[in-house]
């Protein structure tokens, strides 16, 4: 059903933004390929019988109410060590630390240390990599998302924490900027270095100088990448 506020909006607006009935029936055989074109969403609709269930789109599945089930398994002995349910409209990666902490607490009560975690790319994030390192847990989670390991043709100079462009200009670290909930280091060239550059138009576009954005967790990403190519991982 439509939530009370959405229902009131549908009744009061002369030209409602959402044209849908209050009560919605779901066709289990129909596959909604692009949920953005469907007016039903969690901001507008809820299930009166199961208010905690959320509309979600899963690969090769219909667009309807789901829960997110997460499971931790001892790979060597095929034993489920933890399982939990969460809201289906949230990313898997958001729950990794909670899953690890709960599993670790249960295993610790049995004098079993949690030393290593394997997970698929859906649990990848710089925040998760940093959290697991802080807990001294060796993780093997494929890289996914915003991390760009190579900034060709720019060369990183770790001693000075700066980038150098092919024309010799220096891009210095100007601190962290938050964008879309993610923290990124901003490396910016000086205005004078870019003004007389022969490739300024192709490099900077409409901007007056060149800048690079690098995730604040790039060190954790690099260490994860090294582990994923190690013999132990294989």
C-alpha positions as protocol buffer text, in pm:
chain_id: "A"
residue {
  index: 1
  type: UNK
  ca { x: 0 y: 0 z: 0 }
}
residue {
  index: 2
  type: UNK
  ca { x: 98 y: 363 z: -39 }
}
residue {
  index: 3
  type: UNK
  ca { x: 241 y: 518 z: 278 }
}
residue {
  index: 4
  type: UNK
  ca { x: 11 y: 778 z: 443 }
}
residue {
  index: 5
  type: UNK
  ca { x: 212 y: 1080 z: 326 }
}
residue {
  index: 6
  type: UNK
  ca { x: 239 y: 945 z: -28 }
}
residue {
  index: 7
  type: UNK
  ca { x: -132 y: 866 z: -27 }
}
residue {
  index: 8
  type: UNK
  ca { x: -216 y: 1221 z: 83 }
}
residue {
  index: 9
  type: UNK
  ca { x: 13 y: 1360 z: -189 }
}
residue {
  index: 10
  type: UNK
  ca { x: -158 y: 1151 z: -454 }
}
residue {
  index: 11
  type: UNK
  ca { x: -498 y: 1281 z: -345 }
}
residue {
  index: 12
  type: UNK
  ca { x: -407 y: 1649 z: -304 }
}
residue {
  index: 13
  type: UNK
  ca { x: -180 y: 1714 z: -601 }
}
residue {
  index: 14
  type: UNK
  ca { x: -363 y: 1823 z: -915 }
}
residue {
  index: 15
  type: UNK
  ca { x: -92 y: 1658 z: -1122 }
}
residue {
  index: 16
  type: UNK
  ca { x: 43 y: 1373 z: -909 }
}
residue {
  index: 17
  type: UNK
  ca { x: 404 y: 1277 z: -966 }
}
residue {
  index: 18
  type: UNK
  ca { x: 323 y: 911 z: -912 }
}
residue {
  index: 19
  type: UNK
  ca { x: 28 y: 759 z: -1091 }
}
residue {
  index: 20
  type: UNK
  ca { x: -47 y: 436 z: -912 }
}
residue {
  index: 21
  type: UNK
  ca { x: -327 y: 278 z: -712 }
}
residue {
  index: 22
  type: UNK
  ca { x: -305 y: 258 z: -333 }
}
residue {
  index: 23
  type: UNK
  ca { x: -295 y: -118 z: -339 }
}
residue {
  index: 24
  type: UNK
  ca { x: -47 y: -289 z: -569 }
}
residue {
  index: 25
  type: UNK
  ca { x: -51 y: -649 z: -687 }
}
residue {
  index: 26
  type: UNK
  ca { x: 277 y: -809 z: -788 }
}
residue {
  index: 27
  type: UNK
  ca { x: 295 y: -1041 z: -1084 }
}
residue {
  index: 28
  type: UNK
  ca { x: 545 y: -1311 z: -980 }
}
residue {
  index: 29
  type: UNK
  ca { x: 603 y: -1411 z: -1341 }
}
residue {
  index: 30
  type: UNK
  ca { x: 693 y: -1060 z: -1456 }
}
residue {
  index: 31
  type: UNK
  ca { x: 1055 y: -942 z: -1453 }
}
residue {
  index: 32
  type: UNK
  ca { x: 1101 y: -568 z: -1397 }
}
residue {
  index: 33
  type: UNK
  ca { x: 1429 y: -510 z: -1580 }
}
residue {
  index: 34
  type: UNK
  ca { x: 1465 y: -142 z: -1494 }
}
residue {
  index: 35
  type: UNK
  ca { x: 1320 y: -60 z: -1150 }
}
residue {
  index: 36
  type: UNK
  ca { x: 1373 y: 315 z: -1207 }
}
residue {
  index: 37
  type: UNK
  ca { x: 1084 y: 306 z: -1454 }
}
residue {
  index: 38
  type: UNK
  ca { x: 854 y: 147 z: -1195 }
}
residue {
  index: 39
  type: UNK
  ca { x: 669 y: 388 z: -965 }
}
residue {
  index: 40
  type: UNK
  ca { x: 675 y: 146 z: -670 }
}
residue {
  index: 41
  type: UNK
  ca { x: 963 y: 208 z: -429 }
}
residue {
  index: 42
  type: UNK
  ca { x: 1037 y: 198 z: -56 }
}
residue {
  index: 43
  type: UNK
  ca { x: 987 y: 572 z: -14 }
}
residue {
  index: 44
  type: UNK
  ca { x: 626 y: 550 z: -130 }
}
residue {
  index: 45
  type: UNK
  ca { x: 501 y: 197 z: -66 }
}
residue {
  index: 46
  type: UNK
  ca { x: 515 y: -54 z: 218 }
}
residue {
  index: 47
  type: UNK
  ca { x: 363 y: -391 z: 304 }
}
residue {
  index: 48
  type: UNK
  ca { x: 94 y: -361 z: 575 }
}
residue {
  index: 49
  type: UNK
  ca { x: 145 y: -730 z: 657 }
}
residue {
  index: 50
  type: UNK
  ca { x: 526 y: -714 z: 674 }
}
residue {
  index: 51
  type: UNK
  ca { x: 641 y: -350 z: 720 }
}
residue {
  index: 52
  type: UNK
  ca { x: 1011 y: -443 z: 754 }
}
residue {
  index: 53
  type: UNK
  ca { x: 1026 y: -611 z: 414 }
}
residue {
  index: 54
  type: UNK
  ca { x: 1167 y: -393 z: 135 }
}
residue {
  index: 55
  type: UNK
  ca { x: 1125 y: -378 z: -239 }
}
residue {
  index: 56
  type: UNK
  ca { x: 1449 y: -481 z: -405 }
}
residue {
  index: 57
  type: UNK
  ca { x: 1584 y: -588 z: -740 }
}
residue {
  index: 58
  type: UNK
  ca { x: 1795 y: -901 z: -751 }
}
residue {
  index: 59
  type: UNK
  ca { x: 1969 y: -1036 z: -1063 }
}
residue {
  index: 60
  type: UNK
  ca { x: 1732 y: -1255 z: -1266 }
}
residue {
  index: 61
  type: UNK
  ca { x: 1455 y: -1217 z: -1008 }
}
residue {
  index: 62
  type: UNK
  ca { x: 1131 y: -1022 z: -998 }
}
residue {
  index: 63
  type: UNK
  ca { x: 1113 y: -675 z: -843 }
}
residue {
  index: 64
  type: UNK
  ca { x: 928 y: -740 z: -515 }
}
residue {
  index: 65
  type: UNK
  ca { x: 959 y: -768 z: -136 }
}
residue {
  index: 66
  type: UNK
  ca { x: 1275 y: -931 z: -1 }
}
residue {
  index: 67
  type: UNK
  ca { x: 1504 y: -965 z: 298 }
}
residue {
  index: 68
  type: UNK
  ca { x: 1884 y: -980 z: 280 }
}
residue {
  index: 69
  type: UNK
  ca { x: 2024 y: -1301 z: 429 }
}
residue {
  index: 70
  type: UNK
  ca { x: 2396 y: -1312 z: 515 }
}
residue {
  index: 71
  type: UNK
  ca { x: 2577 y: -1625 z: 626 }
}
residue {
  index: 72
  type: UNK
  ca { x: 2924 y: -1699 z: 764 }
}
residue {
  index: 73
  type: UNK
  ca { x: 3063 y: -2048 z: 706 }
}
residue {
  index: 74
  type: UNK
  ca { x: 3370 y: -2236 z: 826 }
}
residue {
  index: 75
  type: UNK
  ca { x: 3506 y: -2336 z: 485 }
}
residue {
  index: 76
  type: UNK
  ca { x: 3719 y: -2622 z: 619 }
}
residue {
  index: 77
  type: UNK
  ca { x: 3439 y: -2797 z: 806 }
}
residue {
  index: 78
  type: UNK
  ca { x: 3130 y: -2668 z: 619 }
}
residue {
  index: 79
  type: UNK
  ca { x: 2969 y: -2540 z: 941 }
}
residue {
  index: 80
  type: UNK
  ca { x: 2745 y: -2233 z: 951 }
}
residue {
  index: 81
  type: UNK
  ca { x: 2893 y: -2008 z: 1223 }
}
residue {
  index: 82
  type: UNK
  ca { x: 2654 y: -1713 z: 1188 }
}
residue {
  index: 83
  type: UNK
  ca { x: 2347 y: -1605 z: 994 }
}
residue {
  index: 84
  type: UNK
  ca { x: 2144 y: -1284 z: 1000 }
}
residue {
  index: 85
  type: UNK
  ca { x: 1869 y: -1102 z: 812 }
}
residue {
  index: 86
  type: UNK
  ca { x: 1881 y: -736 z: 712 }
}
residue {
  index: 87
  type: UNK
  ca { x: 1690 y: -491 z: 497 }
}
residue {
  index: 88
  type: UNK
  ca { x: 1697 y: -594 z: 131 }
}
residue {
  index: 89
  type: UNK
  ca { x: 1740 y: -241 z: -4 }
}
residue {
  index: 90
  type: UNK
  ca { x: 2090 y: -213 z: 147 }
}
residue {
  index: 91
  type: UNK
  ca { x: 2424 y: -321 z: 1 }
}
residue {
  index: 92
  type: UNK
  ca { x: 2593 y: -638 z: 123 }
}
residue {
  index: 93
  type: UNK
  ca { x: 2908 y: -444 z: 206 }
}
residue {
  index: 94
  type: UNK
  ca { x: 2728 y: -238 z: 467 }
}
residue {
  index: 95
  type: UNK
  ca { x: 2687 y: -544 z: 690 }
}
residue {
  index: 96
  type: UNK
  ca { x: 3028 y: -711 z: 663 }
}
residue {
  index: 97
  type: UNK
  ca { x: 3180 y: -566 z: 982 }
}
residue {
  index: 98
  type: UNK
  ca { x: 2871 y: -658 z: 1186 }
}
residue {
  index: 99
  type: UNK
  ca { x: 2879 y: -1013 z: 1046 }
}
residue {
  index: 100
  type: UNK
  ca { x: 3250 y: -1047 z: 1127 }
}
residue {
  index: 101
  type: UNK
  ca { x: 3214 y: -908 z: 1481 }
}
residue {
  index: 102
  type: UNK
  ca { x: 2922 y: -1135 z: 1566 }
}
residue {
  index: 103
  type: UNK
  ca { x: 3098 y: -1438 z: 1420 }
}
residue {
  index: 104
  type: UNK
  ca { x: 3417 y: -1350 z: 1604 }
}
residue {
  index: 105
  type: UNK
  ca { x: 3233 y: -1319 z: 1936 }
}
residue {
  index: 106
  type: UNK
  ca { x: 3068 y: -1660 z: 1892 }
}
residue {
  index: 107
  type: UNK
  ca { x: 3392 y: -1832 z: 1794 }
}
residue {
  index: 108
  type: UNK
  ca { x: 3585 y: -1665 z: 2077 }
}
residue {
  index: 109
  type: UNK
  ca { x: 3345 y: -1818 z: 2329 }
}
residue {
  index: 110
  type: UNK
  ca { x: 3465 y: -2157 z: 2196 }
}
residue {
  index: 111
  type: UNK
  ca { x: 3833 y: -2052 z: 2203 }
}
residue {
  index: 112
  type: UNK
  ca { x: 3841 y: -2041 z: 1822 }
}
residue {
  index: 113
  type: UNK
  ca { x: 4021 y: -1732 z: 1684 }
}
residue {
  index: 114
  type: UNK
  ca { x: 3896 y: -1568 z: 1364 }
}
residue {
  index: 115
  type: UNK
  ca { x: 4207 y: -1499 z: 1158 }
}
residue {
  index: 116
  type: UNK
  ca { x: 4094 y: -1496 z: 796 }
}
residue {
  index: 117
  type: UNK
  ca { x: 3784 y: -1386 z: 603 }
}
residue {
  index: 118
  type: UNK
  ca { x: 3689 y: -1473 z: 245 }
}
residue {
  index: 119
  type: UNK
  ca { x: 3403 y: -1285 z: 76 }
}
residue {
  index: 120
  type: UNK
  ca { x: 3284 y: -1199 z: -273 }
}
residue {
  index: 121
  type: UNK
  ca { x: 3317 y: -859 z: -442 }
}
residue {
  index: 122
  type: UNK
  ca { x: 2977 y: -749 z: -310 }
}
residue {
  index: 123
  type: UNK
  ca { x: 3143 y: -695 z: 30 }
}
residue {
  index: 124
  type: UNK
  ca { x: 3426 y: -485 z: -112 }
}
residue {
  index: 125
  type: UNK
  ca { x: 3486 y: -133 z: 20 }
}
residue {
  index: 126
  type: UNK
  ca { x: 3778 y: 65 z: 153 }
}
residue {
  index: 127
  type: UNK
  ca { x: 3601 y: 106 z: 487 }
}
residue {
  index: 128
  type: UNK
  ca { x: 3567 y: -272 z: 521 }
}
residue {
  index: 129
  type: UNK
  ca { x: 3930 y: -333 z: 429 }
}
residue {
  index: 130
  type: UNK
  ca { x: 4044 y: -81 z: 692 }
}
residue {
  index: 131
  type: UNK
  ca { x: 3809 y: -222 z: 959 }
}
residue {
  index: 132
  type: UNK
  ca { x: 3935 y: -578 z: 907 }
}
residue {
  index: 133
  type: UNK
  ca { x: 4298 y: -465 z: 918 }
}
residue {
  index: 134
  type: UNK
  ca { x: 4224 y: -283 z: 1244 }
}
residue {
  index: 135
  type: UNK
  ca { x: 4088 y: -611 z: 1384 }
}
residue {
  index: 136
  type: UNK
  ca { x: 4405 y: -790 z: 1262 }
}
residue {
  index: 137
  type: UNK
  ca { x: 4201 y: -1014 z: 1032 }
}
residue {
  index: 138
  type: UNK
  ca { x: 4352 y: -1125 z: 702 }
}
residue {
  index: 139
  type: UNK
  ca { x: 4090 y: -1064 z: 433 }
}
residue {
  index: 140
  type: UNK
  ca { x: 4055 y: -1182 z: 73 }
}
residue {
  index: 141
  type: UNK
  ca { x: 3779 y: -980 z: -94 }
}
residue {
  index: 142
  type: UNK
  ca { x: 3796 y: -898 z: -469 }
}
residue {
  index: 143
  type: UNK
  ca { x: 3823 y: -528 z: -551 }
}
residue {
  index: 144
  type: UNK
  ca { x: 3511 y: -361 z: -675 }
}
residue {
  index: 145
  type: UNK
  ca { x: 3384 y: -6 z: -710 }
}
residue {
  index: 146
  type: UNK
  ca { x: 3556 y: 329 z: -695 }
}
residue {
  index: 147
  type: UNK
  ca { x: 3921 y: 226 z: -667 }
}
residue {
  index: 148
  type: UNK
  ca { x: 4141 y: 307 z: -969 }
}
residue {
  index: 149
  type: UNK
  ca { x: 4484 y: 147 z: -917 }
}
residue {
  index: 150
  type: UNK
  ca { x: 4667 y: 321 z: -1204 }
}
residue {
  index: 151
  type: UNK
  ca { x: 4655 y: 692 z: -1291 }
}
residue {
  index: 152
  type: UNK
  ca { x: 4827 y: 683 z: -1628 }
}
residue {
  index: 153
  type: UNK
  ca { x: 4996 y: 891 z: -1750 }
}
residue {
  index: 154
  type: UNK
  ca { x: 5044 y: 1046 z: -1404 }
}
residue {
  index: 155
  type: UNK
  ca { x: 5320 y: 908 z: -1180 }
}
residue {
  index: 156
  type: UNK
  ca { x: 5279 y: 889 z: -803 }
}
residue {
  index: 157
  type: UNK
  ca { x: 5577 y: 994 z: -589 }
}
residue {
  index: 158
  type: UNK
  ca { x: 5515 y: 846 z: -243 }
}
residue {
  index: 159
  type: UNK
  ca { x: 5803 y: 1021 z: -65 }
}
residue {
  index: 160
  type: UNK
  ca { x: 5646 y: 1362 z: -135 }
}
residue {
  index: 161
  type: UNK
  ca { x: 5288 y: 1228 z: -153 }
}
residue {
  index: 162
  type: UNK
  ca { x: 5232 y: 1393 z: -490 }
}
residue {
  index: 163
  type: UNK
  ca { x: 5164 y: 1313 z: -857 }
}
residue {
  index: 164
  type: UNK
  ca { x: 5371 y: 1427 z: -1155 }
}
residue {
  index: 165
  type: UNK
  ca { x: 5219 y: 1472 z: -1501 }
}
residue {
  index: 166
  type: UNK
  ca { x: 5402 y: 1384 z: -1826 }
}
residue {
  index: 167
  type: UNK
  ca { x: 5482 y: 1753 z: -1878 }
}
residue {
  index: 168
  type: UNK
  ca { x: 5652 y: 1776 z: -1538 }
}
residue {
  index: 169
  type: UNK
  ca { x: 5381 y: 1962 z: -1344 }
}
residue {
  index: 170
  type: UNK
  ca { x: 5333 y: 1863 z: -977 }
}
residue {
  index: 171
  type: UNK
  ca { x: 4991 y: 1780 z: -833 }
}
residue {
  index: 172
  type: UNK
  ca { x: 5007 y: 1827 z: -455 }
}
residue {
  index: 173
  type: UNK
  ca { x: 4780 y: 1676 z: -191 }
}
residue {
  index: 174
  type: UNK
  ca { x: 4515 y: 1931 z: -85 }
}
residue {
  index: 175
  type: UNK
  ca { x: 4351 y: 1713 z: 180 }
}
residue {
  index: 176
  type: UNK
  ca { x: 4032 y: 1507 z: 190 }
}
residue {
  index: 177
  type: UNK
  ca { x: 3704 y: 1601 z: 25 }
}
residue {
  index: 178
  type: UNK
  ca { x: 3381 y: 1416 z: 96 }
}
residue {
  index: 179
  type: UNK
  ca { x: 3168 y: 1338 z: -210 }
}
residue {
  index: 180
  type: UNK
  ca { x: 2870 y: 1104 z: -216 }
}
residue {
  index: 181
  type: UNK
  ca { x: 2958 y: 970 z: 127 }
}
residue {
  index: 182
  type: UNK
  ca { x: 3314 y: 879 z: 20 }
}
residue {
  index: 183
  type: UNK
  ca { x: 3636 y: 1046 z: 133 }
}
residue {
  index: 184
  type: UNK
  ca { x: 3891 y: 1123 z: -139 }
}
residue {
  index: 185
  type: UNK
  ca { x: 4231 y: 1287 z: -141 }
}
residue {
  index: 186
  type: UNK
  ca { x: 4248 y: 1573 z: -393 }
}
residue {
  index: 187
  type: UNK
  ca { x: 4573 y: 1623 z: -583 }
}
residue {
  index: 188
  type: UNK
  ca { x: 4574 y: 1959 z: -765 }
}
residue {
  index: 189
  type: UNK
  ca { x: 4828 y: 2123 z: -994 }
}
residue {
  index: 190
  type: UNK
  ca { x: 4912 y: 2491 z: -962 }
}
residue {
  index: 191
  type: UNK
  ca { x: 4730 y: 2737 z: -1183 }
}
residue {
  index: 192
  type: UNK
  ca { x: 5051 y: 2865 z: -1343 }
}
residue {
  index: 193
  type: UNK
  ca { x: 5177 y: 2513 z: -1424 }
}
residue {
  index: 194
  type: UNK
  ca { x: 4874 y: 2438 z: -1642 }
}
residue {
  index: 195
  type: UNK
  ca { x: 4823 y: 2771 z: -1820 }
}
residue {
  index: 196
  type: UNK
  ca { x: 5111 y: 2737 z: -2067 }
}
residue {
  index: 197
  type: UNK
  ca { x: 5091 y: 2358 z: -2102 }
}
residue {
  index: 198
  type: UNK
  ca { x: 5066 y: 2242 z: -2468 }
}
residue {
  index: 199
  type: UNK
  ca { x: 4813 y: 1969 z: -2379 }
}
residue {
  index: 200
  type: UNK
  ca { x: 4601 y: 2175 z: -2137 }
}
residue {
  index: 201
  type: UNK
  ca { x: 4280 y: 2149 z: -2341 }
}
residue {
  index: 202
  type: UNK
  ca { x: 4294 y: 1771 z: -2378 }
}
residue {
  index: 203
  type: UNK
  ca { x: 4408 y: 1720 z: -2018 }
}
residue {
  index: 204
  type: UNK
  ca { x: 4201 y: 1972 z: -1821 }
}
residue {
  index: 205
  type: UNK
  ca { x: 3900 y: 2021 z: -2046 }
}
residue {
  index: 206
  type: UNK
  ca { x: 3710 y: 2332 z: -1933 }
}
residue {
  index: 207
  type: UNK
  ca { x: 3892 y: 2352 z: -1599 }
}
residue {
  index: 208
  type: UNK
  ca { x: 4176 y: 2596 z: -1541 }
}
residue {
  index: 209
  type: UNK
  ca { x: 4403 y: 2330 z: -1389 }
}
residue {
  index: 210
  type: UNK
  ca { x: 4432 y: 1955 z: -1349 }
}
residue {
  index: 211
  type: UNK
  ca { x: 4312 y: 1766 z: -1042 }
}
residue {
  index: 212
  type: UNK
  ca { x: 4299 y: 1397 z: -943 }
}
residue {
  index: 213
  type: UNK
  ca { x: 4072 y: 1231 z: -690 }
}
residue {
  index: 214
  type: UNK
  ca { x: 4208 y: 929 z: -501 }
}
residue {
  index: 215
  type: UNK
  ca { x: 4019 y: 732 z: -236 }
}
residue {
  index: 216
  type: UNK
  ca { x: 4143 y: 783 z: 120 }
}
residue {
  index: 217
  type: UNK
  ca { x: 4166 y: 405 z: 152 }
}
residue {
  index: 218
  type: UNK
  ca { x: 4404 y: 357 z: -141 }
}
residue {
  index: 219
  type: UNK
  ca { x: 4669 y: 196 z: 83 }
}
residue {
  index: 220
  type: UNK
  ca { x: 4416 y: -63 z: 204 }
}
residue {
  index: 221
  type: UNK
  ca { x: 4314 y: -127 z: -158 }
}
residue {
  index: 222
  type: UNK
  ca { x: 4677 y: -178 z: -259 }
}
residue {
  index: 223
  type: UNK
  ca { x: 4741 y: -423 z: 24 }
}
residue {
  index: 224
  type: UNK
  ca { x: 4426 y: -614 z: -68 }
}
residue {
  index: 225
  type: UNK
  ca { x: 4533 y: -625 z: -433 }
}
residue {
  index: 226
  type: UNK
  ca { x: 4871 y: -767 z: -326 }
}
residue {
  index: 227
  type: UNK
  ca { x: 4704 y: -1039 z: -118 }
}
residue {
  index: 228
  type: UNK
  ca { x: 4473 y: -1132 z: -405 }
}
residue {
  index: 229
  type: UNK
  ca { x: 4771 y: -1201 z: -631 }
}
residue {
  index: 230
  type: UNK
  ca { x: 4967 y: -1397 z: -369 }
}
residue {
  index: 231
  type: UNK
  ca { x: 5032 y: -1770 z: -370 }
}
residue {
  index: 232
  type: UNK
  ca { x: 4836 y: -1809 z: -47 }
}
residue {
  index: 233
  type: UNK
  ca { x: 4525 y: -1668 z: -211 }
}
residue {
  index: 234
  type: UNK
  ca { x: 4558 y: -1917 z: -498 }
}
